[in-house]
Amino acid sequence: MRPIEVQGLRKSYGATTAVDGVDLAVEAGEVFALLGPNGAGKTTTVEILEGHRRRDGGDVRVLGEDPGAAGRRWRARIGVVLQTAADAAELTVRESVRHYGGYYPRRRDPDEVIAAVGLESKAGARVRTLSGGQRRRLDVALGIVGRPELVFLDEPTTGFDPEARRQFWDLIRALAADGTTILLTTHYLDEAEALAGRLAVLAAGRIVAAGSPATVGGRDRAAAVVTWRDADGFHEVRTGEPDALVAGLSGFTGLRVARPTLEDVYLSLIGGAGTDSPSTIGATG
């Protein structure tokens, strides 16, 4: 049984179709990224998978159950890290994590969770005194304290500095290595490439491509751009066989072989479907 299995998912708001026949399968223990521009249907899709929104059509199974009808026992098996979350501002970080962990039968040790998200020095601080990045780390702590089998991470590193992002990536890898399945949406393409074994790109309510970060959208088969400089000047050639071209060159300097980046492929896939900047992606599949 896959943790997430979706067939023909549909959802409309009046005359507007937000999700238009999405098929999706996520394997146990993998990190799966759902990418897409604003308005692609990502939030609607994830909320349906979490059991927070009703669907109009299609079959959805999350941890073997229909999230629209699942009960409290099922909810104890998932963890949700929302993009924004309400909190008890007057509690300390430790009190907040302990309180939230009390809802789960298999909770992690609160102090271990606090250390894992890098908030040890703030364990005794009231939530209202935390910076934006620190509050985001607390959101993550609350999402994993219940030792969930499946974690939904909605843009989890928003507000993190570069060092904190790398530390968080290590945490995600450790959770996956421990068997936790993770569904990730993120603003950062490098984050999706670093963490996800597979991903899907959603545009206008439909999945337009799926695969590994290296192969999605035919990235591995795309032509390479070879550039070099010799006595005749600067040269640039697009070719599907860069090794053969390079082998035939002589007397050159500044050789560079470049294939399309994930950003290049992503932008070509979404076309005019969104208005995000080149380094920005959301997600839903």
Short mmCIF file of N, CA and C in Angstrom, two decimals, residues 71-130:
data_model
loop_
_atom_site.label_atom_id
_atom_site.label_comp_id
_atom_site.label_asym_id
_atom_site.label_seq_id
_atom_site.Cartn_x
_atom_site.Cartn_y
_atom_site.Cartn_z
N GLY A 71 -10.86 9.32 10.58
CA GLY A 71 -11.08 9.81 11.93
C GLY A 71 -9.81 10.20 12.67
N ARG A 72 -9.93 10.31 13.98
CA ARG A 72 -8.86 10.81 14.82
C ARG A 72 -7.63 9.89 14.81
N ARG A 73 -7.85 8.59 14.77
CA ARG A 73 -6.73 7.65 14.75
C ARG A 73 -5.86 7.86 13.49
N TRP A 74 -6.52 8.11 12.36
CA TRP A 74 -5.80 8.39 11.12
C TRP A 74 -5.01 9.70 11.23
N ARG A 75 -5.63 10.71 11.81
CA ARG A 75 -4.96 12.01 11.91
C ARG A 75 -3.71 11.93 12.79
N ALA A 76 -3.70 11.02 13.74
CA ALA A 76 -2.52 10.86 14.59
C ALA A 76 -1.34 10.28 13.82
N ARG A 77 -1.58 9.77 12.62
CA ARG A 77 -0.52 9.15 11.81
C ARG A 77 0.09 10.12 10.81
N ILE A 78 -0.46 11.33 10.71
CA ILE A 78 0.10 12.31 9.78
C ILE A 78 0.58 13.54 10.54
N GLY A 79 1.54 14.23 9.94
CA GLY A 79 2.02 15.49 10.49
C GLY A 79 1.87 16.56 9.43
N VAL A 80 1.45 17.75 9.84
CA VAL A 80 1.22 18.84 8.90
C VAL A 80 2.00 20.06 9.34
N VAL A 81 2.85 20.57 8.45
CA VAL A 81 3.55 21.83 8.70
C VAL A 81 3.01 22.84 7.70
N LEU A 82 2.11 23.69 8.17
CA LEU A 82 1.47 24.67 7.31
C LEU A 82 2.39 25.83 7.01
N GLN A 83 2.06 26.55 5.92
CA GLN A 83 2.86 27.73 5.58
C GLN A 83 2.71 28.81 6.64
N THR A 84 1.53 28.90 7.22
CA THR A 84 1.30 29.78 8.35
C THR A 84 0.54 28.99 9.39
N ALA A 85 0.82 29.25 10.65
CA ALA A 85 0.17 28.48 11.70
C ALA A 85 -0.08 29.35 12.91
N ALA A 86 -1.20 29.10 13.56
CA ALA A 86 -1.49 29.81 14.80
C ALA A 86 -0.74 29.15 15.94
N ASP A 87 -0.45 29.89 16.98
CA ASP A 87 0.27 29.29 18.10
C ASP A 87 -0.15 29.97 19.40
N ALA A 88 0.24 29.33 20.50
CA ALA A 88 -0.03 29.89 21.82
C ALA A 88 1.12 30.80 22.19
N ALA A 89 0.96 32.09 21.94
CA ALA A 89 2.07 33.04 22.03
C ALA A 89 2.69 33.13 23.41
N GLU A 90 1.92 32.86 24.47
CA GLU A 90 2.45 33.02 25.82
C GLU A 90 3.13 31.77 26.35
N LEU A 91 3.00 30.64 25.64
CA LEU A 91 3.73 29.44 26.04
C LEU A 91 5.18 29.55 25.63
N THR A 92 6.05 28.84 26.33
CA THR A 92 7.43 28.75 25.87
C THR A 92 7.50 27.72 24.74
N VAL A 93 8.64 27.70 24.07
CA VAL A 93 8.83 26.72 23.00
C VAL A 93 8.68 25.31 23.54
N ARG A 94 9.31 25.02 24.67
CA ARG A 94 9.23 23.68 25.24
C ARG A 94 7.80 23.33 25.64
N GLU A 95 7.10 24.27 26.26
CA GLU A 95 5.71 24.03 26.66
C GLU A 95 4.83 23.77 25.45
N SER A 96 5.07 24.51 24.37
CA SER A 96 4.27 24.36 23.17
C SER A 96 4.46 22.98 22.54
N VAL A 97 5.72 22.56 22.44
CA VAL A 97 6.00 21.25 21.84
C VAL A 97 5.46 20.12 22.72
N ARG A 98 5.63 20.25 24.04
CA ARG A 98 5.11 19.22 24.95
C ARG A 98 3.59 19.15 24.89
N HIS A 99 2.95 20.32 24.86
CA HIS A 99 1.48 20.36 24.80
C HIS A 99 0.98 19.70 23.53
N TYR A 100 1.57 20.06 22.41
CA TYR A 100 1.12 19.53 21.14
C TYR A 100 1.41 18.03 21.05
N GLY A 101 2.55 17.61 21.58
CA GLY A 101 2.89 16.20 21.57
C GLY A 101 1.93 15.35 22.38
N GLY A 102 1.26 15.95 23.36
CA GLY A 102 0.33 15.22 24.19
C GLY A 102 -0.89 14.69 23.45
N TYR A 103 -1.12 15.18 22.24
CA TYR A 103 -2.26 14.70 21.45
C TYR A 103 -1.95 13.40 20.72
N TYR A 104 -0.69 12.97 20.73
CA TYR A 104 -0.28 11.82 19.93
C TYR A 104 0.14 10.65 20.80
N PRO A 105 -0.20 9.43 20.38
CA PRO A 105 0.14 8.25 21.18
C PRO A 105 1.60 7.85 21.09
N ARG A 106 2.30 8.24 20.00
CA ARG A 106 3.69 7.81 19.82
C ARG A 106 4.62 9.02 19.72
N ARG A 107 4.42 10.01 20.53
CA ARG A 107 5.15 11.26 20.39
C ARG A 107 6.65 11.09 20.63
N ARG A 108 7.42 11.94 19.98
CA ARG A 108 8.86 11.99 20.20
C ARG A 108 9.15 12.76 21.48
N ASP A 109 10.36 12.61 21.98
CA ASP A 109 10.77 13.39 23.14
C ASP A 109 10.82 14.87 22.75
N PRO A 110 10.10 15.74 23.45
CA PRO A 110 10.04 17.16 23.06
C PRO A 110 11.41 17.82 22.96
N ASP A 111 12.31 17.52 23.90
CA ASP A 111 13.63 18.16 23.86
C ASP A 111 14.44 17.69 22.66
N GLU A 112 14.27 16.43 22.25
CA GLU A 112 14.96 15.94 21.06
C GLU A 112 14.43 16.65 19.81
N VAL A 113 13.13 16.88 19.77
CA VAL A 113 12.53 17.56 18.63
C VAL A 113 13.01 19.01 18.57
N ILE A 114 13.04 19.66 19.71
CA ILE A 114 13.51 21.05 19.77
C ILE A 114 14.96 21.15 19.29
N ALA A 115 15.78 20.20 19.69
CA ALA A 115 17.17 20.19 19.24
C ALA A 115 17.26 19.94 17.74
N ALA A 116 16.40 19.05 17.24
CA ALA A 116 16.44 18.70 15.83
C ALA A 116 16.15 19.88 14.92
N VAL A 117 15.31 20.80 15.39
CA VAL A 117 14.97 21.97 14.56
C VAL A 117 15.81 23.20 14.92
N GLY A 118 16.81 22.99 15.79
CA GLY A 118 17.75 24.08 16.10
C GLY A 118 17.22 25.15 17.01
N LEU A 119 16.34 24.78 17.96
CA LEU A 119 15.78 25.77 18.88
C LEU A 119 16.20 25.54 20.33
N GLU A 120 17.28 24.80 20.54
CA GLU A 120 17.71 24.51 21.91
C GLU A 120 17.90 25.77 22.74
N SER A 121 18.51 26.78 22.15
CA SER A 121 18.78 28.00 22.90
C SER A 121 17.51 28.80 23.19
N LYS A 122 16.41 28.46 22.51
CA LYS A 122 15.15 29.18 22.68
C LYS A 122 14.08 28.33 23.37
N ALA A 123 14.47 27.20 23.92
CA ALA A 123 13.50 26.28 24.52
C ALA A 123 12.68 26.94 25.61
N GLY A 124 13.29 27.85 26.38
CA GLY A 124 12.58 28.50 27.46
C GLY A 124 11.98 29.84 27.09
N ALA A 125 12.11 30.25 25.82
CA ALA A 125 11.59 31.55 25.38
C ALA A 125 10.12 31.45 25.01
N ARG A 126 9.38 32.52 25.27
CA ARG A 126 7.98 32.54 24.88
C ARG A 126 7.87 32.64 23.36
N VAL A 127 6.86 31.99 22.82
CA VAL A 127 6.69 31.93 21.38
C VAL A 127 6.60 33.33 20.77
N ARG A 128 5.96 34.25 21.45
CA ARG A 128 5.78 35.60 20.91
C ARG A 128 7.10 36.35 20.74
N THR A 129 8.17 35.89 21.38
CA THR A 129 9.47 36.57 21.26
C THR A 129 10.33 36.03 20.14
N LEU A 130 9.88 34.99 19.46
CA LEU A 130 10.69 34.37 18.41
C LEU A 130 10.69 35.20 17.13
#
